[in-house]
Coordinates of C-alpha atoms and ligand atoms in Angstrom, one line a residue:
M1 CA 59.6 -48.7 25.3
T2 CA 60.2 -51.9 23.5
P3 CA 59.7 -52.1 19.7
T4 CA 56.6 -54.2 20.3
D5 CA 55.0 -51.6 22.6
R6 CA 55.7 -49.0 20.0
N7 CA 54.1 -51.1 17.3
A8 CA 51.0 -51.6 19.4
E9 CA 50.8 -47.9 20.2
Q10 CA 51.3 -47.0 16.5
S11 CA 48.7 -49.4 15.2
Q12 CA 46.2 -48.0 17.8
A13 CA 47.0 -44.5 16.7
A14 CA 46.4 -45.6 13.1
G15 CA 43.1 -47.1 14.1
K16 CA 43.6 -50.2 12.0
A17 CA 46.1 -52.9 11.6
Q18 CA 46.2 -53.3 7.8
V19 CA 48.0 -50.1 6.9
L20 CA 50.7 -49.9 4.3
S21 CA 53.5 -47.4 5.1
I22 CA 55.3 -46.1 2.0
V23 CA 58.7 -44.7 2.8
V24 CA 60.1 -42.3 0.2
P25 CA 63.5 -40.9 0.8
T26 CA 63.9 -37.6 -1.0
Y27 CA 66.5 -35.0 -1.7
R28 CA 65.5 -32.2 -4.0
E29 CA 62.6 -34.0 -5.6
A30 CA 60.0 -31.2 -5.5
E31 CA 59.4 -31.5 -9.2
N32 CA 58.6 -35.2 -9.0
L33 CA 56.5 -35.2 -5.9
P34 CA 53.1 -34.1 -7.4
E35 CA 53.1 -36.9 -10.0
L36 CA 54.3 -39.5 -7.5
L37 CA 51.5 -38.5 -5.1
D38 CA 49.0 -38.3 -7.8
R39 CA 49.7 -41.8 -9.0
L40 CA 49.8 -43.1 -5.4
G41 CA 46.5 -41.3 -4.8
K42 CA 44.9 -43.0 -7.8
L43 CA 46.1 -46.4 -6.5
R44 CA 44.7 -45.6 -3.1
A45 CA 41.3 -44.8 -4.5
E46 CA 41.1 -47.5 -7.1
K47 CA 42.4 -50.4 -5.0
Q48 CA 41.0 -49.0 -1.8
L49 CA 44.5 -49.3 -0.3
D50 CA 44.8 -48.1 3.2
L51 CA 48.1 -46.3 2.9
E52 CA 50.3 -43.6 4.4
V53 CA 53.2 -42.0 2.7
L54 CA 56.2 -40.9 4.7
I55 CA 58.4 -38.5 2.7
M56 CA 61.8 -38.5 4.4
D57 CA 63.3 -35.3 3.1
D58 CA 66.9 -34.2 3.9
N59 CA 66.0 -30.6 4.2
S60 CA 66.0 -30.0 0.4
R61 CA 64.6 -26.5 0.6
D62 CA 63.6 -26.7 -3.0
G63 CA 60.0 -26.2 -2.4
S64 CA 59.3 -29.9 -1.5
E65 CA 57.6 -28.9 1.8
E66 CA 55.4 -26.3 0.2
T67 CA 54.5 -28.5 -2.7
V68 CA 53.3 -31.3 -0.3
A69 CA 51.5 -28.9 2.0
A70 CA 49.7 -27.3 -1.0
L71 CA 48.4 -30.7 -2.0
G72 CA 46.7 -31.0 1.4
L73 CA 46.6 -34.8 1.5
D74 CA 46.0 -36.2 5.0
W75 CA 47.6 -39.5 4.2
V76 CA 50.9 -37.9 3.3
R77 CA 53.5 -36.7 5.8
L78 CA 56.7 -34.9 4.9
V79 CA 59.4 -35.3 7.5
V80 CA 62.3 -32.8 7.3
R81 CA 65.5 -34.3 8.5
T82 CA 68.4 -32.1 9.4
E83 CA 70.8 -34.5 11.1
N84 CA 72.5 -37.7 10.0
R85 CA 71.7 -37.1 6.4
G86 CA 71.8 -39.8 3.7
L87 CA 69.6 -42.2 1.9
S88 CA 69.9 -45.1 4.2
P89 CA 69.5 -43.2 7.5
A90 CA 66.5 -41.5 6.0
V91 CA 64.9 -44.8 5.1
I92 CA 65.7 -46.3 8.5
D93 CA 64.1 -43.2 10.2
G94 CA 61.1 -43.9 8.0
F95 CA 60.9 -47.5 9.3
N96 CA 60.7 -46.2 12.8
L97 CA 57.9 -43.8 12.0
A98 CA 55.9 -46.3 9.9
A99 CA 52.5 -47.1 11.5
G100 CA 51.5 -49.8 9.0
N101 CA 52.0 -53.5 9.3
T102 CA 53.6 -53.5 5.9
V103 CA 56.5 -51.2 4.9
L104 CA 57.4 -50.4 1.3
V105 CA 60.3 -48.3 0.2
M106 CA 60.5 -46.5 -3.2
D107 CA 62.3 -43.7 -4.9
A108 CA 60.6 -40.3 -5.5
D109 CA 61.8 -39.8 -9.1
L110 CA 59.2 -42.1 -10.7
S111 CA 61.6 -44.7 -11.8
H112 CA 59.7 -47.1 -9.6
P113 CA 56.1 -47.6 -10.9
P114 CA 53.6 -47.2 -8.0
E115 CA 51.1 -49.3 -10.1
K116 CA 53.2 -52.4 -9.2
I117 CA 52.6 -52.0 -5.5
P118 CA 49.5 -54.3 -5.4
E119 CA 51.4 -57.1 -7.1
M120 CA 54.2 -56.7 -4.5
L121 CA 51.7 -56.8 -1.6
A122 CA 50.2 -60.0 -3.1
A123 CA 53.6 -61.6 -3.0
L124 CA 53.8 -60.8 0.7
D125 CA 50.3 -62.3 1.2
G126 CA 51.5 -65.3 -0.7
G127 CA 54.1 -66.0 2.0
A128 CA 57.2 -64.0 0.9
D129 CA 59.0 -62.3 3.7
F130 CA 60.6 -59.7 1.3
V131 CA 59.5 -58.6 -2.1
I132 CA 61.5 -56.6 -4.6
G133 CA 60.4 -54.6 -7.6
S134 CA 63.0 -56.0 -9.8
R135 CA 64.7 -55.0 -13.1
Y136 CA 66.2 -58.3 -13.8
V137 CA 63.4 -60.9 -13.8
P138 CA 61.5 -62.0 -17.0
G139 CA 59.0 -59.4 -17.9
A140 CA 61.1 -56.5 -16.4
S141 CA 62.7 -53.8 -18.4
T142 CA 64.7 -50.6 -18.0
A143 CA 64.3 -47.3 -19.8
E144 CA 66.3 -47.4 -23.0
N145 CA 68.7 -44.5 -22.4
W146 CA 69.9 -46.1 -19.2
G147 CA 73.6 -45.9 -20.1
L148 CA 75.9 -48.8 -20.6
F149 CA 78.1 -47.7 -17.8
R150 CA 75.3 -47.7 -15.3
W151 CA 74.1 -51.1 -16.5
V152 CA 77.6 -52.7 -16.1
N153 CA 78.0 -51.0 -12.8
S154 CA 74.8 -52.4 -11.5
K155 CA 75.6 -55.9 -12.8
I156 CA 78.9 -56.0 -11.0
A157 CA 77.4 -54.7 -7.8
T158 CA 74.7 -57.4 -8.0
L159 CA 77.3 -60.1 -8.5
L160 CA 79.2 -59.0 -5.4
A161 CA 76.0 -59.4 -3.4
R162 CA 75.8 -63.1 -4.4
P163 CA 77.2 -64.5 -1.1
F164 CA 74.3 -62.9 0.7
T165 CA 71.3 -63.4 -1.5
R166 CA 70.3 -65.2 -4.7
V167 CA 67.8 -62.6 -5.8
S168 CA 68.4 -61.1 -9.2
D169 CA 68.1 -57.4 -8.2
P170 CA 69.3 -56.9 -4.6
M171 CA 70.3 -53.3 -5.5
S172 CA 66.8 -52.3 -6.0
G173 CA 65.5 -49.4 -3.9
F174 CA 61.9 -50.6 -4.5
F175 CA 61.0 -53.3 -1.9
A176 CA 58.5 -54.2 0.8
F177 CA 58.3 -56.4 3.9
R178 CA 56.2 -56.9 7.0
R179 CA 56.9 -54.5 9.7
S180 CA 57.2 -57.3 12.2
L181 CA 60.5 -58.2 10.6
L182 CA 62.0 -55.1 12.2
D183 CA 61.4 -56.6 15.7
T184 CA 63.6 -59.6 15.1
A185 CA 66.2 -58.0 12.7
A186 CA 69.7 -57.3 13.8
P187 CA 70.4 -53.6 14.1
F188 CA 70.8 -51.9 10.7
N189 CA 73.9 -50.2 9.7
A190 CA 73.2 -47.3 7.5
V191 CA 76.2 -47.3 5.2
G192 CA 75.7 -46.5 1.5
Y193 CA 72.8 -46.9 -0.8
K194 CA 71.8 -50.5 -0.5
I195 CA 69.3 -50.5 2.3
G196 CA 67.3 -53.3 0.7
L197 CA 70.2 -55.6 0.8
E198 CA 70.8 -54.6 4.5
V199 CA 67.2 -55.6 5.3
I200 CA 67.4 -58.9 3.5
V201 CA 70.6 -59.9 5.4
K202 CA 70.0 -58.4 8.8
G203 CA 66.3 -59.4 8.7
G204 CA 67.3 -63.0 7.8
C205 CA 64.8 -63.0 4.9
R206 CA 64.6 -66.4 3.3
R207 CA 61.6 -66.2 1.0
C208 CA 62.4 -63.3 -1.3
A209 CA 60.0 -62.7 -4.1
E210 CA 60.6 -60.5 -7.2
V211 CA 58.0 -58.6 -9.2
P212 CA 59.1 -57.5 -12.6
I213 CA 59.0 -53.7 -13.1
H214 CA 59.7 -51.3 -15.8
F215 CA 62.4 -49.1 -14.4
D216 CA 61.8 -45.7 -15.8
Q217 CA 64.2 -42.9 -16.5
R218 CA 64.0 -40.4 -13.6
H219 CA 61.4 -37.8 -14.6
H220 CA 63.0 -34.6 -13.3
G221 CA 66.4 -33.7 -11.7
E222 CA 69.4 -35.8 -11.6
S223 CA 70.7 -39.0 -9.8
K224 CA 72.5 -38.6 -6.4
L225 CA 74.3 -41.8 -6.8
S226 CA 78.0 -40.8 -6.6
L227 CA 81.3 -42.6 -6.9
R228 CA 81.6 -42.2 -3.2
E229 CA 78.5 -44.2 -2.7
Q230 CA 79.9 -46.9 -4.8
L231 CA 83.0 -47.1 -2.7
L232 CA 80.8 -47.2 0.4
Y233 CA 79.1 -50.2 -1.1
L234 CA 82.3 -52.2 -0.8
R235 CA 82.6 -51.3 2.8
H236 CA 79.0 -52.3 3.2
L237 CA 79.6 -55.7 1.7
R238 CA 82.6 -56.2 4.1
R239 CA 80.4 -55.4 7.1
L240 CA 77.7 -57.7 5.9
A241 CA 80.3 -60.5 5.5
M242 CA 81.4 -59.9 9.0
F243 CA 77.8 -60.1 10.2
K244 CA 77.0 -63.2 8.3
Y245 CA 80.3 -65.1 8.4
G246 CA 82.0 -63.6 11.4
H247 CA 85.4 -65.0 12.3
W248 CA 85.7 -66.9 9.1
V249 CA 86.1 -63.7 7.1
H250 CA 89.1 -62.7 9.2
F251 CA 90.5 -66.2 9.3
S252 CA 90.4 -66.7 5.6
Q253 CA 92.0 -63.3 4.9
F254 CA 94.7 -64.2 7.5
A255 CA 95.3 -67.5 5.8
L256 CA 95.4 -65.9 2.4
V257 CA 98.0 -63.4 3.7
G258 CA 99.9 -66.3 5.1
L259 CA 99.9 -68.0 1.6
L260 CA 101.2 -64.8 0.0
G261 CA 103.8 -64.7 2.7
T262 CA 104.9 -68.2 1.7
F263 CA 105.5 -66.9 -1.8
V264 CA 107.5 -64.0 -0.5
N265 CA 109.6 -66.4 1.6
L266 CA 110.3 -68.6 -1.4
A267 CA 111.2 -65.7 -3.5
V268 CA 113.7 -64.3 -1.0
I269 CA 115.3 -67.6 -0.3
T270 CA 115.7 -68.2 -4.0
L271 CA 117.2 -64.8 -4.5
F272 CA 119.7 -65.0 -1.6
D273 CA 120.6 -68.5 -2.4
G274 CA 121.3 -67.5 -5.9
M275 CA 123.6 -64.8 -4.6
G276 CA 125.6 -67.5 -2.9
L277 CA 124.6 -66.7 0.7
P278 CA 124.7 -69.5 3.3
L279 CA 121.4 -71.2 4.0
K280 CA 121.6 -70.1 7.7
I281 CA 121.3 -66.5 6.5
S282 CA 119.0 -66.8 3.5
A283 CA 116.5 -68.9 5.4
A284 CA 116.4 -66.5 8.4
A285 CA 116.1 -63.5 6.0
A286 CA 113.3 -65.2 4.1
I287 CA 111.4 -65.9 7.3
F288 CA 111.9 -62.4 8.6
I289 CA 110.9 -60.6 5.4
A290 CA 107.9 -62.7 5.0
M291 CA 106.8 -62.0 8.5
V292 CA 107.1 -58.2 8.0
F293 CA 105.2 -58.5 4.8
N294 CA 102.4 -60.4 6.5
F295 CA 102.4 -58.0 9.3
F296 CA 101.6 -55.1 7.1
L297 CA 98.9 -56.9 5.2
N298 CA 97.3 -58.0 8.4
R299 CA 97.5 -54.6 9.9
Y300 CA 96.0 -52.8 7.0
V301 CA 93.7 -55.4 5.5
T302 CA 92.8 -58.4 7.7
F303 CA 92.5 -56.5 11.0
S304 CA 91.7 -53.1 9.7
D305 CA 88.9 -53.0 12.2
A306 CA 91.3 -53.3 15.1
Q307 CA 92.0 -50.6 17.7
P308 CA 94.8 -48.4 16.5
G309 CA 98.1 -49.5 18.0
R310 CA 101.6 -48.2 17.7
L311 CA 103.4 -49.7 14.7
W312 CA 106.6 -50.8 16.4
R313 CA 104.8 -52.4 19.4
Q314 CA 102.4 -54.3 17.1
L315 CA 105.2 -55.4 14.8
T316 CA 107.2 -56.8 17.7
A317 CA 104.2 -58.5 19.2
F318 CA 103.3 -60.0 15.8
I319 CA 106.8 -61.4 15.3
A320 CA 106.8 -62.8 18.8
A321 CA 103.4 -64.4 18.4
C322 CA 104.4 -65.9 15.0
S323 CA 107.6 -67.3 16.4
V324 CA 105.6 -69.1 19.0
G325 CA 103.3 -70.2 16.2
A326 CA 106.3 -71.5 14.4
A327 CA 107.3 -73.5 17.5
V328 CA 103.8 -74.8 17.8
N329 CA 104.0 -75.9 14.1
Y330 CA 107.4 -77.6 14.7
T331 CA 106.2 -79.4 17.9
V332 CA 103.1 -80.7 16.2
V333 CA 105.1 -82.1 13.2
L334 CA 107.6 -83.9 15.5
S335 CA 104.9 -85.2 17.9
A336 CA 102.7 -86.4 15.1
A337 CA 105.6 -88.3 13.5
W338 CA 106.5 -89.8 16.8
M339 CA 103.0 -90.9 17.7
W340 CA 101.7 -92.1 14.3
P341 CA 103.8 -94.1 11.9
L342 CA 101.8 -92.7 9.0
F343 CA 103.1 -89.3 9.7
N344 CA 106.6 -90.6 10.0
E345 CA 106.5 -92.3 6.6
H346 CA 104.9 -89.2 5.0
P347 CA 106.3 -86.1 6.6
Q348 CA 104.2 -84.0 4.2
F349 CA 101.1 -84.9 6.1
A350 CA 102.7 -84.0 9.3
A351 CA 103.8 -80.7 7.8
V352 CA 100.2 -79.9 6.8
L353 CA 99.0 -80.7 10.3
G354 CA 101.7 -78.5 11.7
I355 CA 100.9 -75.6 9.4
M356 CA 97.2 -75.8 10.3
A357 CA 98.1 -75.8 14.0
G358 CA 100.6 -72.9 13.6
L359 CA 98.2 -70.9 11.4
T360 CA 95.4 -71.3 14.0
F361 CA 97.7 -70.3 16.8
N362 CA 99.0 -67.3 14.9
Y363 CA 95.5 -66.2 14.0
L364 CA 94.2 -66.4 17.5
A365 CA 97.3 -64.7 19.0
S366 CA 97.2 -61.9 16.3
R367 CA 93.5 -61.3 16.7
H368 CA 93.4 -61.3 20.5
L369 CA 96.9 -60.1 21.5
V370 CA 98.2 -57.9 18.6
F371 CA 95.2 -56.5 16.7
K372 CA 92.6 -56.2 19.4
K373 CA 89.0 -55.3 18.4
Ligands
GDD1 N1 66.6 -38.3 2.3 C1 67.5 -38.6 1.3 N2 68.8 -38.3 1.5 N3 67.1 -39.1 0.1 C2 68.1 -39.3 -0.8 C3 69.4 -39.0 -0.7 C4 69.8 -38.5 0.6 O1 71.0 -38.2 0.9 N4 70.1 -39.3 -1.8 C5 69.2 -39.8 -2.7 N5 67.9 -39.7 -2.1 C6 66.7 -40.1 -2.7 C7 66.4 -39.5 -4.0 O2 65.7 -38.3 -3.8 C8 65.5 -40.5 -4.6 O3 64.1 -40.4 -4.2 C9 66.0 -41.9 -4.1 O4 66.7 -41.5 -2.9 C10 67.0 -42.5 -5.1 O5 68.0 -41.6 -5.5 P1 68.5 -41.4 -7.0 O6 69.4 -40.3 -7.0 O7 67.3 -41.4 -7.9 O8 69.3 -42.7 -7.1 P2 69.5 -43.6 -8.4 O9 68.4 -43.5 -9.3 O10 70.9 -43.4 -8.8 O11 69.5 -45.1 -7.6 C11 68.4 -45.9 -7.7 O12 68.7 -47.1 -8.3 C12 69.7 -47.8 -7.6 C13 69.9 -49.1 -8.4 O13 70.5 -48.7 -9.6 C14 67.9 -46.2 -6.2 O14 66.7 -46.9 -6.3 C15 68.9 -47.0 -5.4 O15 68.3 -47.4 -4.2 C16 69.2 -48.2 -6.2 O16 70.2 -48.9 -5.5
MN2 MN1 66.7 -42.5 -9.6

């Protein structure tokens, strides 16, 4: 069944096309659910919003199920998840169950005001393809005792997301988009907390709107945002960079490692020369040590996504590849100088050309022969 078939089937099941699906990931939020559903219920009645609520609960066993059942609301569904736990996987599962043509995600702890939902929907009607309930646009505010640490933390995380989106609050867990976006989006990767950022990037959202909200203190219980999640965020960013900028990410890391290697080379040659060793030896040592240095950085940083390979085999292959690269560099310098007088007069230009050729060769050989995907 294709996603489109599934859409059609779900809209039929829902009976109407204009349904809003609100996805609420929860873990131990039983105390917050009555107020959340009460406020959503008021919104539903007052604005005549045709909405369904999908509570994606990671088997909290804190009475969430019973609480929701006791309220007996036919527009609310609590889904108990027992596998693949986590905030992002729960939200993604919610996307797949959503019957509405608009999907909205919000937290259960009442830090996201449900009353802002109509304004967010209006932004979608106005042509936005993604709308955020934002803490950082004019008119927005955050509860006062939102600690300094958390504020700084959030600011840094936002800054790191800059290469992917210009919105002021890409970390927000309060956002909405048209369901149809899911049909064309690249597959989501459910790492970490920032599922909104994932949707913006993988969904190719261009017109992002932000609605100011008052981000309230969570009403009951405590935050589940751990240090581990923060570290996952860095991995998430790296994956998004790979998705958006592909080879350029690897190539620029490789080039940067090469640049560092140049400094290592210069340091070694200076040291050995100072010790009175003949150039034949110090130059060779400098090249060799720089190569080994580059090897390790490339193995553990640039190509950390590669298939695991045996250290010695990879090291030998890397040195072999780079020696050929050096030969390529050398050949390009000499041929350029031979062919064009300009390069003969200014060997520095020839050297730059040679370095670029050697670097490209080394990169391709390392990626495809040494650190295979
Ligand atoms: N299903 C499921 N599984 N839900 C989870 C899990 C999980 O492992 N962890 C957290 N949740 C739910 C919580 O129950 C809550 O409804 C929502 O996800 C947000 O979790 P909080 O623990 O309240 O997170 P927070 O307040 O620290 O983070 C919020 O602000 C961040 C920006 O500062 C969230 O909105 C984040 O999405 C946002 O990035
Ligand atoms: Mn919260």
